[in-house]
Short mmCIF file of C-alpha atoms in Angstrom, two decimals:
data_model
loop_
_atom_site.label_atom_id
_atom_site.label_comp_id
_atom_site.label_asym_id
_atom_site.label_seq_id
_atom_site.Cartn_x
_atom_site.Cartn_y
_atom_site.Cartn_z
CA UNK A 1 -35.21 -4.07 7.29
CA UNK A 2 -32.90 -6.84 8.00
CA UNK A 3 -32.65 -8.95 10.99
CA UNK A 4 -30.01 -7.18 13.93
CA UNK A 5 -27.11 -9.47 14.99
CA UNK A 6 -27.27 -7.64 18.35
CA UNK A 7 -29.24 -5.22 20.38
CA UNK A 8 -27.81 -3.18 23.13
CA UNK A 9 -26.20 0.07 24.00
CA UNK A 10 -23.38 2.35 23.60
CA UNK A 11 -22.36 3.72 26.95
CA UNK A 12 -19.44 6.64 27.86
CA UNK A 13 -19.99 8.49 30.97
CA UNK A 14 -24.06 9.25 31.91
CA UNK A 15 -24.66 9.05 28.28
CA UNK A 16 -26.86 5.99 26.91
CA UNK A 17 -27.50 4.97 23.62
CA UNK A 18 -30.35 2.70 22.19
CA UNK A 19 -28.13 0.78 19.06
CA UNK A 20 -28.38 -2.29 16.61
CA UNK A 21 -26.07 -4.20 15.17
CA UNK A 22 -25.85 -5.44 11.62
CA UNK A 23 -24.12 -6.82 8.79
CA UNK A 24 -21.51 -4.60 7.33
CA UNK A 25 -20.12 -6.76 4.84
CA UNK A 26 -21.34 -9.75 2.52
CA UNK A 27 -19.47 -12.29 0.82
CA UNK A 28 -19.35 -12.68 -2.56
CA UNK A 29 -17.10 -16.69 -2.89
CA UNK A 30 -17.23 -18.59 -5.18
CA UNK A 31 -19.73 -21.64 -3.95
CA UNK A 32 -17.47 -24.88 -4.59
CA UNK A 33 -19.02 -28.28 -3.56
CA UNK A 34 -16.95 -30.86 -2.34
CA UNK A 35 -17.50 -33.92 -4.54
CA UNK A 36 -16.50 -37.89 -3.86
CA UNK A 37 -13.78 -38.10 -6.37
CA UNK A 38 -15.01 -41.93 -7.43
CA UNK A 39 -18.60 -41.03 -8.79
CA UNK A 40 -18.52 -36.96 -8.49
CA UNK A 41 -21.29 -37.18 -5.78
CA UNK A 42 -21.57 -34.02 -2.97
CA UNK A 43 -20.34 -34.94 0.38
CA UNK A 44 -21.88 -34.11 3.55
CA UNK A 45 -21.12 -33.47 6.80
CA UNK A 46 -23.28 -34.72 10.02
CA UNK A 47 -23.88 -33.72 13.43
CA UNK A 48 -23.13 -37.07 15.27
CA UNK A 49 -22.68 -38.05 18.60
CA UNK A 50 -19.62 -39.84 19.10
CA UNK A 51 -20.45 -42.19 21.59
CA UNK A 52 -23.46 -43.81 19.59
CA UNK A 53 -22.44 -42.60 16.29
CA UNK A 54 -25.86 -41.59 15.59
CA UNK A 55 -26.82 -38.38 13.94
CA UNK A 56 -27.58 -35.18 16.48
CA UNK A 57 -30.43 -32.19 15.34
CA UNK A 58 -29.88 -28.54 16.24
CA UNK A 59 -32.58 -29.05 18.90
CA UNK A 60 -30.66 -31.29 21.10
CA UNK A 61 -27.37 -29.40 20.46
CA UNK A 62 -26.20 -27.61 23.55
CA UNK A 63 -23.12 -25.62 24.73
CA UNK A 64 -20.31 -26.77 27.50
CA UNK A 65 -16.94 -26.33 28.51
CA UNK A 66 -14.69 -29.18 29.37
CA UNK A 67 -13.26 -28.35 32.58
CA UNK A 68 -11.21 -31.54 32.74
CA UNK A 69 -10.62 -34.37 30.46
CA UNK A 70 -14.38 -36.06 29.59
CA UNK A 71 -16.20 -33.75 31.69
CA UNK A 72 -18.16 -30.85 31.07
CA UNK A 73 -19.85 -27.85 32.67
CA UNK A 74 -23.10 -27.26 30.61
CA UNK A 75 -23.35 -23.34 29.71
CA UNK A 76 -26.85 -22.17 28.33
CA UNK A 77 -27.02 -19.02 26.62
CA UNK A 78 -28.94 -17.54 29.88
CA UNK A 79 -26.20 -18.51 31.69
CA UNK A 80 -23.66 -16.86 29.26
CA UNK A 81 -25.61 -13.99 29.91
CA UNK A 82 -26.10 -13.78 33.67
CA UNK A 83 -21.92 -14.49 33.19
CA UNK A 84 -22.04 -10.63 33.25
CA UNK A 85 -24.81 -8.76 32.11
CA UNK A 86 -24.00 -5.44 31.18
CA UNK A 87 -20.92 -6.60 29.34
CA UNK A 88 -23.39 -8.48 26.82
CA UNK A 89 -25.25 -5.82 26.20
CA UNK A 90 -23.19 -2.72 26.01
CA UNK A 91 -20.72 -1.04 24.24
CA UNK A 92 -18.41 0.23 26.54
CA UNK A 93 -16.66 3.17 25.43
CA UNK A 94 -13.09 3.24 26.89
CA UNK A 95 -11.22 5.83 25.32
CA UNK A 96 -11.15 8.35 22.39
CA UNK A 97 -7.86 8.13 20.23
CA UNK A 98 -6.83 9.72 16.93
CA UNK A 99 -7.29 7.19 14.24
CA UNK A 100 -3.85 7.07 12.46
CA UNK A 101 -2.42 5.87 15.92
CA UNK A 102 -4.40 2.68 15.30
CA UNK A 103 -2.66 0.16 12.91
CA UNK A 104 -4.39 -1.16 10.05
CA UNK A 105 -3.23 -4.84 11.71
CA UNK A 106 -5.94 -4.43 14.73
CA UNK A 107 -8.61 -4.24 12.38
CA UNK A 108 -11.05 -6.81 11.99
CA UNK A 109 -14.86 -6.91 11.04
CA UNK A 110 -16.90 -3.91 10.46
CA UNK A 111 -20.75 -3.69 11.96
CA UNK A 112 -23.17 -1.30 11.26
CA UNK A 113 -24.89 0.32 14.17
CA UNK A 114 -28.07 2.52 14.03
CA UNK A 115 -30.32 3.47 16.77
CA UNK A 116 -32.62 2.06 18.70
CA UNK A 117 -36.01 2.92 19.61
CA UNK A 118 -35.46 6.40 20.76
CA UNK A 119 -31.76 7.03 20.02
CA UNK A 120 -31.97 9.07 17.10
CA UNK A 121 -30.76 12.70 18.44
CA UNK A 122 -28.16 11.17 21.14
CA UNK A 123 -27.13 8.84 18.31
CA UNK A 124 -26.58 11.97 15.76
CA UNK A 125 -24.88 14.05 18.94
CA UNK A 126 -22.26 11.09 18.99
CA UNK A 127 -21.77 10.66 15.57
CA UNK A 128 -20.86 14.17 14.85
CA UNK A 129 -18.98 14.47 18.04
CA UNK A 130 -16.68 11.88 16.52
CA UNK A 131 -16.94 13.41 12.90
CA UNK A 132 -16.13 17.33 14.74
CA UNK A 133 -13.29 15.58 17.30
CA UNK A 134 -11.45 13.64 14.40
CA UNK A 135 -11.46 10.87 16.50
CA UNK A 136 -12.74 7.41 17.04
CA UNK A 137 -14.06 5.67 19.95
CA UNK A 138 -12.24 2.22 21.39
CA UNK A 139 -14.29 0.26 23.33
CA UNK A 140 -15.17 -3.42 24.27
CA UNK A 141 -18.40 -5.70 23.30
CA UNK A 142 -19.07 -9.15 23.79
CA UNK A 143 -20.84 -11.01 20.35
CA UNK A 144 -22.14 -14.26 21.25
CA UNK A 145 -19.82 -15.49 23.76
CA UNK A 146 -16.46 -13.62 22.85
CA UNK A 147 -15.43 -10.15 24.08
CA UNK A 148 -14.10 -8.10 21.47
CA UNK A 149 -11.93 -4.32 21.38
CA UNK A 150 -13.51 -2.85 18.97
CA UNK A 151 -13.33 0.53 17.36
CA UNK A 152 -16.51 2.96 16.82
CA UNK A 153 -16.08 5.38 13.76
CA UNK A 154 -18.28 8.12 11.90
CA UNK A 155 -18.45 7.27 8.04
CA UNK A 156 -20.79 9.23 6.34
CA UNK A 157 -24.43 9.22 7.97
CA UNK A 158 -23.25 6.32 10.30
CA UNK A 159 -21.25 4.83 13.05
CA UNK A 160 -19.31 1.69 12.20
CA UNK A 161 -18.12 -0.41 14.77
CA UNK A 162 -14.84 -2.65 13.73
CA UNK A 163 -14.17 -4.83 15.64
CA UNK A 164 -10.56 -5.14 16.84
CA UNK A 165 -7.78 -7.59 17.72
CA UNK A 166 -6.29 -7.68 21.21
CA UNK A 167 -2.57 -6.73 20.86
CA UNK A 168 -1.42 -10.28 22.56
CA UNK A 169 -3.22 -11.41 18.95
CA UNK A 170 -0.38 -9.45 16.60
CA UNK A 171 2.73 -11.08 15.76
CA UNK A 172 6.08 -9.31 16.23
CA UNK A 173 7.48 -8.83 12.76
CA UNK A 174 11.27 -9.44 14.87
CA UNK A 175 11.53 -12.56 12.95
CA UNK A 176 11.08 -11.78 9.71
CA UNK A 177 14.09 -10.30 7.76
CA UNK A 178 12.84 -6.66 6.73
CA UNK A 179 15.14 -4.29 4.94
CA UNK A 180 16.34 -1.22 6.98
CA UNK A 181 14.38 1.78 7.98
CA UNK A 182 16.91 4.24 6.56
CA UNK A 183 16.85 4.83 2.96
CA UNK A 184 20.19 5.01 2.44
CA UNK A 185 21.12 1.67 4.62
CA UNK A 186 18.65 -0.05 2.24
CA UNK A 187 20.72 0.56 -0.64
CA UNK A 188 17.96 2.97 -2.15
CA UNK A 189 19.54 5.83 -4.21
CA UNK A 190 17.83 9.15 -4.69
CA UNK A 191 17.33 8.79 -8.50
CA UNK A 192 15.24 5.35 -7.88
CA UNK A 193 13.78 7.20 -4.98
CA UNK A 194 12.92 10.24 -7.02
CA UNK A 195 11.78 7.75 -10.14
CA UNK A 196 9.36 5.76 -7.95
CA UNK A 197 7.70 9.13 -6.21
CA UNK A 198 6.96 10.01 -9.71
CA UNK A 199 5.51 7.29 -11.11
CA UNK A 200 3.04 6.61 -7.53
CA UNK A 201 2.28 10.81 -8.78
CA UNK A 202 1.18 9.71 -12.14
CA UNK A 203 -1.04 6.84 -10.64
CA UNK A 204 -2.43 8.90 -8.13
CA UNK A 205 -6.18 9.44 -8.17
CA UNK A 206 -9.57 9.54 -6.36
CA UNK A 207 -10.61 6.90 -4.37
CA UNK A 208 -13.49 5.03 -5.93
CA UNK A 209 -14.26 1.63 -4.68
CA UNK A 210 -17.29 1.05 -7.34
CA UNK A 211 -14.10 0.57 -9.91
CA UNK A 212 -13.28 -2.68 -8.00
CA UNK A 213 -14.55 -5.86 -8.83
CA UNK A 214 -13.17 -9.73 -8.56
CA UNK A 215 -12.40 -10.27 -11.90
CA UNK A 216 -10.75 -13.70 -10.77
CA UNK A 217 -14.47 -14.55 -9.63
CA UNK A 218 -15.81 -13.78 -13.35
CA UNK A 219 -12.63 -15.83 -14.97
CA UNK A 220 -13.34 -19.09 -13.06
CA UNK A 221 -17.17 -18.53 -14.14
CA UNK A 222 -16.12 -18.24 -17.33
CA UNK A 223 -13.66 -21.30 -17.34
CA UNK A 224 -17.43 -23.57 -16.28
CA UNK A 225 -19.23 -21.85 -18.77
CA UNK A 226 -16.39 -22.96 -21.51
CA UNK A 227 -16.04 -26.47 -20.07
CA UNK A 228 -20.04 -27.17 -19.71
CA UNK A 229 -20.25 -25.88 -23.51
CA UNK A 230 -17.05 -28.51 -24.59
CA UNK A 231 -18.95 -31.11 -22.35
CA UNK A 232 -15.88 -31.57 -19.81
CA UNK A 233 -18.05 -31.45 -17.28
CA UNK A 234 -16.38 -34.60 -15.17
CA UNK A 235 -12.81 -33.94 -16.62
CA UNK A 236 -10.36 -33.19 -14.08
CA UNK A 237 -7.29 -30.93 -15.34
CA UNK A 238 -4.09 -32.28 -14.07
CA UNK A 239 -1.25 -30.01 -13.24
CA UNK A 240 1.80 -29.50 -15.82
CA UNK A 241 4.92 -29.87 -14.66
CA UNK A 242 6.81 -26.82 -13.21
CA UNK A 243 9.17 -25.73 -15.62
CA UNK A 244 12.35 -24.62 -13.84
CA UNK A 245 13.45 -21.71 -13.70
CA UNK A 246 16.76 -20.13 -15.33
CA UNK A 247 19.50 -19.36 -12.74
CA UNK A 248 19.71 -15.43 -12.49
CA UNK A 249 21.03 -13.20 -9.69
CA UNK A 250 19.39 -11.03 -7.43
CA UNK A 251 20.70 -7.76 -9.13
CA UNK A 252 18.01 -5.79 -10.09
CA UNK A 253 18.19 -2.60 -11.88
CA UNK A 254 15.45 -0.53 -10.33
CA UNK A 255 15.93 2.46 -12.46
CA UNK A 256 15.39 0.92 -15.97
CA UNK A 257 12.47 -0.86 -14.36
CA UNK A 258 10.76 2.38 -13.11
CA UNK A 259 11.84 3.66 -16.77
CA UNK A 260 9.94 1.16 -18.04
CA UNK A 261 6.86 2.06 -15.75
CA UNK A 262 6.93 5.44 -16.15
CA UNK A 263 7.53 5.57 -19.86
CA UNK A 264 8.71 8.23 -21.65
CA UNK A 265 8.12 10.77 -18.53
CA UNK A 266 11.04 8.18 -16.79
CA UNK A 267 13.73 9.47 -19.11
CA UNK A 268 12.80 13.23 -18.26
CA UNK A 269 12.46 12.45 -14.59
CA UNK A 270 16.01 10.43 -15.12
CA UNK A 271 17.95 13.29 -17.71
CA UNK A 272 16.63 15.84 -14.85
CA UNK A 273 17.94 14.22 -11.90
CA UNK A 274 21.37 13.58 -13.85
CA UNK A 275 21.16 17.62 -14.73
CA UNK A 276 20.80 18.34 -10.81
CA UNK A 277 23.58 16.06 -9.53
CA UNK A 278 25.75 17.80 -12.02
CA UNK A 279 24.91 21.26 -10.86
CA UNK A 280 25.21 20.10 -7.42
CA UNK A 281 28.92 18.56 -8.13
CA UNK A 282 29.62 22.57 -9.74
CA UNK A 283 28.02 23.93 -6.83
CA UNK A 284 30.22 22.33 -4.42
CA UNK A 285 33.60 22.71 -6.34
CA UNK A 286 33.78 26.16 -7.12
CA UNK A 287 31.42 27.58 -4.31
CA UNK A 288 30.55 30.26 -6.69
CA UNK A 289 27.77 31.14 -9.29
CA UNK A 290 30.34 30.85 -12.35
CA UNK A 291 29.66 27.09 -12.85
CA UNK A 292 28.16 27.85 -15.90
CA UNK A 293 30.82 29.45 -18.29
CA UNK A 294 33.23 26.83 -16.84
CA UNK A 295 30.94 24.04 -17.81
CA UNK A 296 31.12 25.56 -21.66
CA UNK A 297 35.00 25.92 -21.47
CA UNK A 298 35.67 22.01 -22.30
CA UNK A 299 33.79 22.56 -25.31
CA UNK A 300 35.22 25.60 -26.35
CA UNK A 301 38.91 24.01 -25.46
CA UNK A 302 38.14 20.82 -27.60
CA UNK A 303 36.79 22.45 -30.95
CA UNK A 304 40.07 24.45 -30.41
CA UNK A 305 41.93 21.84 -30.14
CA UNK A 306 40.36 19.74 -32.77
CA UNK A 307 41.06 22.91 -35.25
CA UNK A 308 44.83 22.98 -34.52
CA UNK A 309 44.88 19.29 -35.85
CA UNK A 310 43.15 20.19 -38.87
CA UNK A 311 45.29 22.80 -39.56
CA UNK A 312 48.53 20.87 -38.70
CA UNK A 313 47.24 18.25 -41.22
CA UNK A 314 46.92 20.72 -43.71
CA UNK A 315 50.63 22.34 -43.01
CA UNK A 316 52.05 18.97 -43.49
CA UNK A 317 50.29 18.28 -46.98
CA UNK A 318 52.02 21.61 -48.36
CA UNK A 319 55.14 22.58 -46.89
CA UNK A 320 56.59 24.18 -50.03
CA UNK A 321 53.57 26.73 -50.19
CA UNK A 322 54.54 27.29 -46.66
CA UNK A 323 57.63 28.49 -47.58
CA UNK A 324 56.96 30.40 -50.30
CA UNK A 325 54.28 32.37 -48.01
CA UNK A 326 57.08 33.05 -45.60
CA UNK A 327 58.66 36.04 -47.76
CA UNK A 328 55.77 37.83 -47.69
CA UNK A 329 54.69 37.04 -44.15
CA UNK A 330 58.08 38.57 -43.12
CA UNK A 331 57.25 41.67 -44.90
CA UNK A 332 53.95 42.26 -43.07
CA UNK A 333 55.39 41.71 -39.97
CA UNK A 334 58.45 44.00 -40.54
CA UNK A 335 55.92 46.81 -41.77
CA UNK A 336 53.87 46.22 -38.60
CA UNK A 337 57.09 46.65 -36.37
CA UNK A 338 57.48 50.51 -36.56
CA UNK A 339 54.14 50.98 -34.92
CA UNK A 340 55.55 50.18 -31.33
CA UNK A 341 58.19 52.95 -31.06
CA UNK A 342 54.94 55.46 -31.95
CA UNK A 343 53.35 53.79 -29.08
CA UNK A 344 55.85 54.11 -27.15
CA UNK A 345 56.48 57.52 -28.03
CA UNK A 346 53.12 58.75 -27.71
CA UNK A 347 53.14 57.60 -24.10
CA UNK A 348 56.45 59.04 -23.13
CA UNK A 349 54.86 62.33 -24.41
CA UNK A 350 51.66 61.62 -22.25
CA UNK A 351 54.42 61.31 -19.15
CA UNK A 352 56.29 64.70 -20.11
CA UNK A 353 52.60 66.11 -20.43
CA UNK A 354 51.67 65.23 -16.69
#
């Protein structure tokens, strides 16, 4: 089992818990030596004393704080301790407070913690307290000689203690020049709004951290690997000049860019929004649900209107066969005209009748 950072308790109310600290998180950087430039040899660093200028081992190295200029007050770690005892070696559970009220900002360094001789059941009883509540524990702890906020949380089988920063330790964002909070005083329209929803929709997917992996790690690994094989093992790349940039303005079309992103979905998503702001603007003019037949009456109107042109074209290339059909139009009209007076008859008769 691997060596504890820190042995103590957790401690709310009467309630006591045996718990160990541990190592959460390992690094995984890449391990770059310093070299002397002139002969490409590693540099060190010493431990030195600065008044001889002689070199100082761990054993003689102790801790003070300069309380004035020169002077010290020598601190061992027993007296770091006695400083105040039960702050070193509990976790002092403050408060309990939904997790989403916490800002990812406070966050720090995450510690494993599993019990101590003896803690198992009252070490379960907290851990599914927290996992039953849906909330996490704040607390304080001092590591070494710094007191930290820190956060206790159930993941899984376990109880993770983050440490946290004080809030005199986050910056006020008032200086730096955010957009609005309102979408519409940040210029954002709904179809971009709509377009970008979809497109976080179609990337949206199960969280699975084993997918992750430092591929910038592997690319510098492989840039060695291709300069030990070329034997460029002591050339030193110098950096090509910065090619300036063309001049181009800050107007950016958001909606061909999400277009782009979303593919051929983006023009559905796009045609469909257009559809809906049309129907809206029918909606509101006529108030009614006969937006439809007047939407096909400009079509209708135009092919009408595009056949009286065609037929005035043709009327113009033969007047003289108009004429000569006018005789005989005439006629058909004229033997069409007594069939009013019968009309008119028959209804006078239908008035006598009642």
């Amino acid at each position: 089992m691997a060596r504890s950072l820190w042995k103590g308790a957790i401690s709310f109310g009467l309630v006591h818990i045996p718990v160990e600290m541990h190592t959460a998180v390992q690094s995984h950087d890449l391990d770059l030596t310093m070299l002397d430039k002139r002969d490409f040899s590693p540099i060190g660093f010493k431990r030195y004393n600065k008044s001889t200028g002689k070199e100082v081992s761990w054993d003689n190295i102790i801790k003070g704080y300069e309380y004035k200029d020169g002077e010290y007050v020598v601190l061992s770690d027993e007296d770091l301790r006695q400083a105040n005892v039960k702050a070193t070696q509990t976790i002092d559970i403050l408060a309990f407070v939904d997790a989403a009220d916490v800002p990812l900002t406070y966050y720090e360094t995450p510690y494993y913690l599993a019990p101590g001789r003896g803690g198992d059941k009252v070490y379960a009883l907290l851990r599914e307290t927290l996992r039953q509540a849906g909330r996490i524990a704040i607390a304080t702890v001092v590591i070494r000689v710094r007191q930290h906020l820190c956060a206790l949380v159930c993941v899984d089988d376990s109880i993770i203690l983050n440490t946290l920063r004080f809030a005199e330790e986050i910056r006020s964002t008032s200086e730096l020049k955010l957009p609005p909070k309102s979408v519409k005083s940040a210029g954002i329209s709904d179809k971009e709004l709509k377009m970008a929803l979809s497109l976080v929709e179609g990337m949206t997917e199960e969280w699975n951290p084993e997918q992750y992996h430092d591929t910038y790690k592997n690319d510098v690994l492989a840039l060695v690997e291709k300069k030990v094989k070329a034997k460029q093992t002591k050339s030193i790349t110098v950096a090509a000049p910065e090619k300036k940039e063309a001049a181009s303005s800050n107007v950016v079309d958001l909606v061909a860019l999400l277009k782009q992103s979303l593919g051929g979905k983006g023009k559905k998503v796009a045609d469909d929004e257009d559809e809906d702001t049309a129907q809206e603007a029918g909606d509101e003019d006529s108030g009614e649900e006969e937006a439809a037949p007047r939407v096909r009456k400009p079509a209708a109107a135009k092919s009408g209107a595009s056949k009286a042109r065609n037929a005035s074209t043709a009327r113009a290339a033969a007047k003289p066969a108009a004429k000569s059909a006018a005789k005989p139009a005439a006629k058909k009209a004229a033997a069409k005209a007594p069939a009013k007076p019968r009309a008119a008859s028959s209804t006078s008769t239908r008035r006598k009748a009642a």
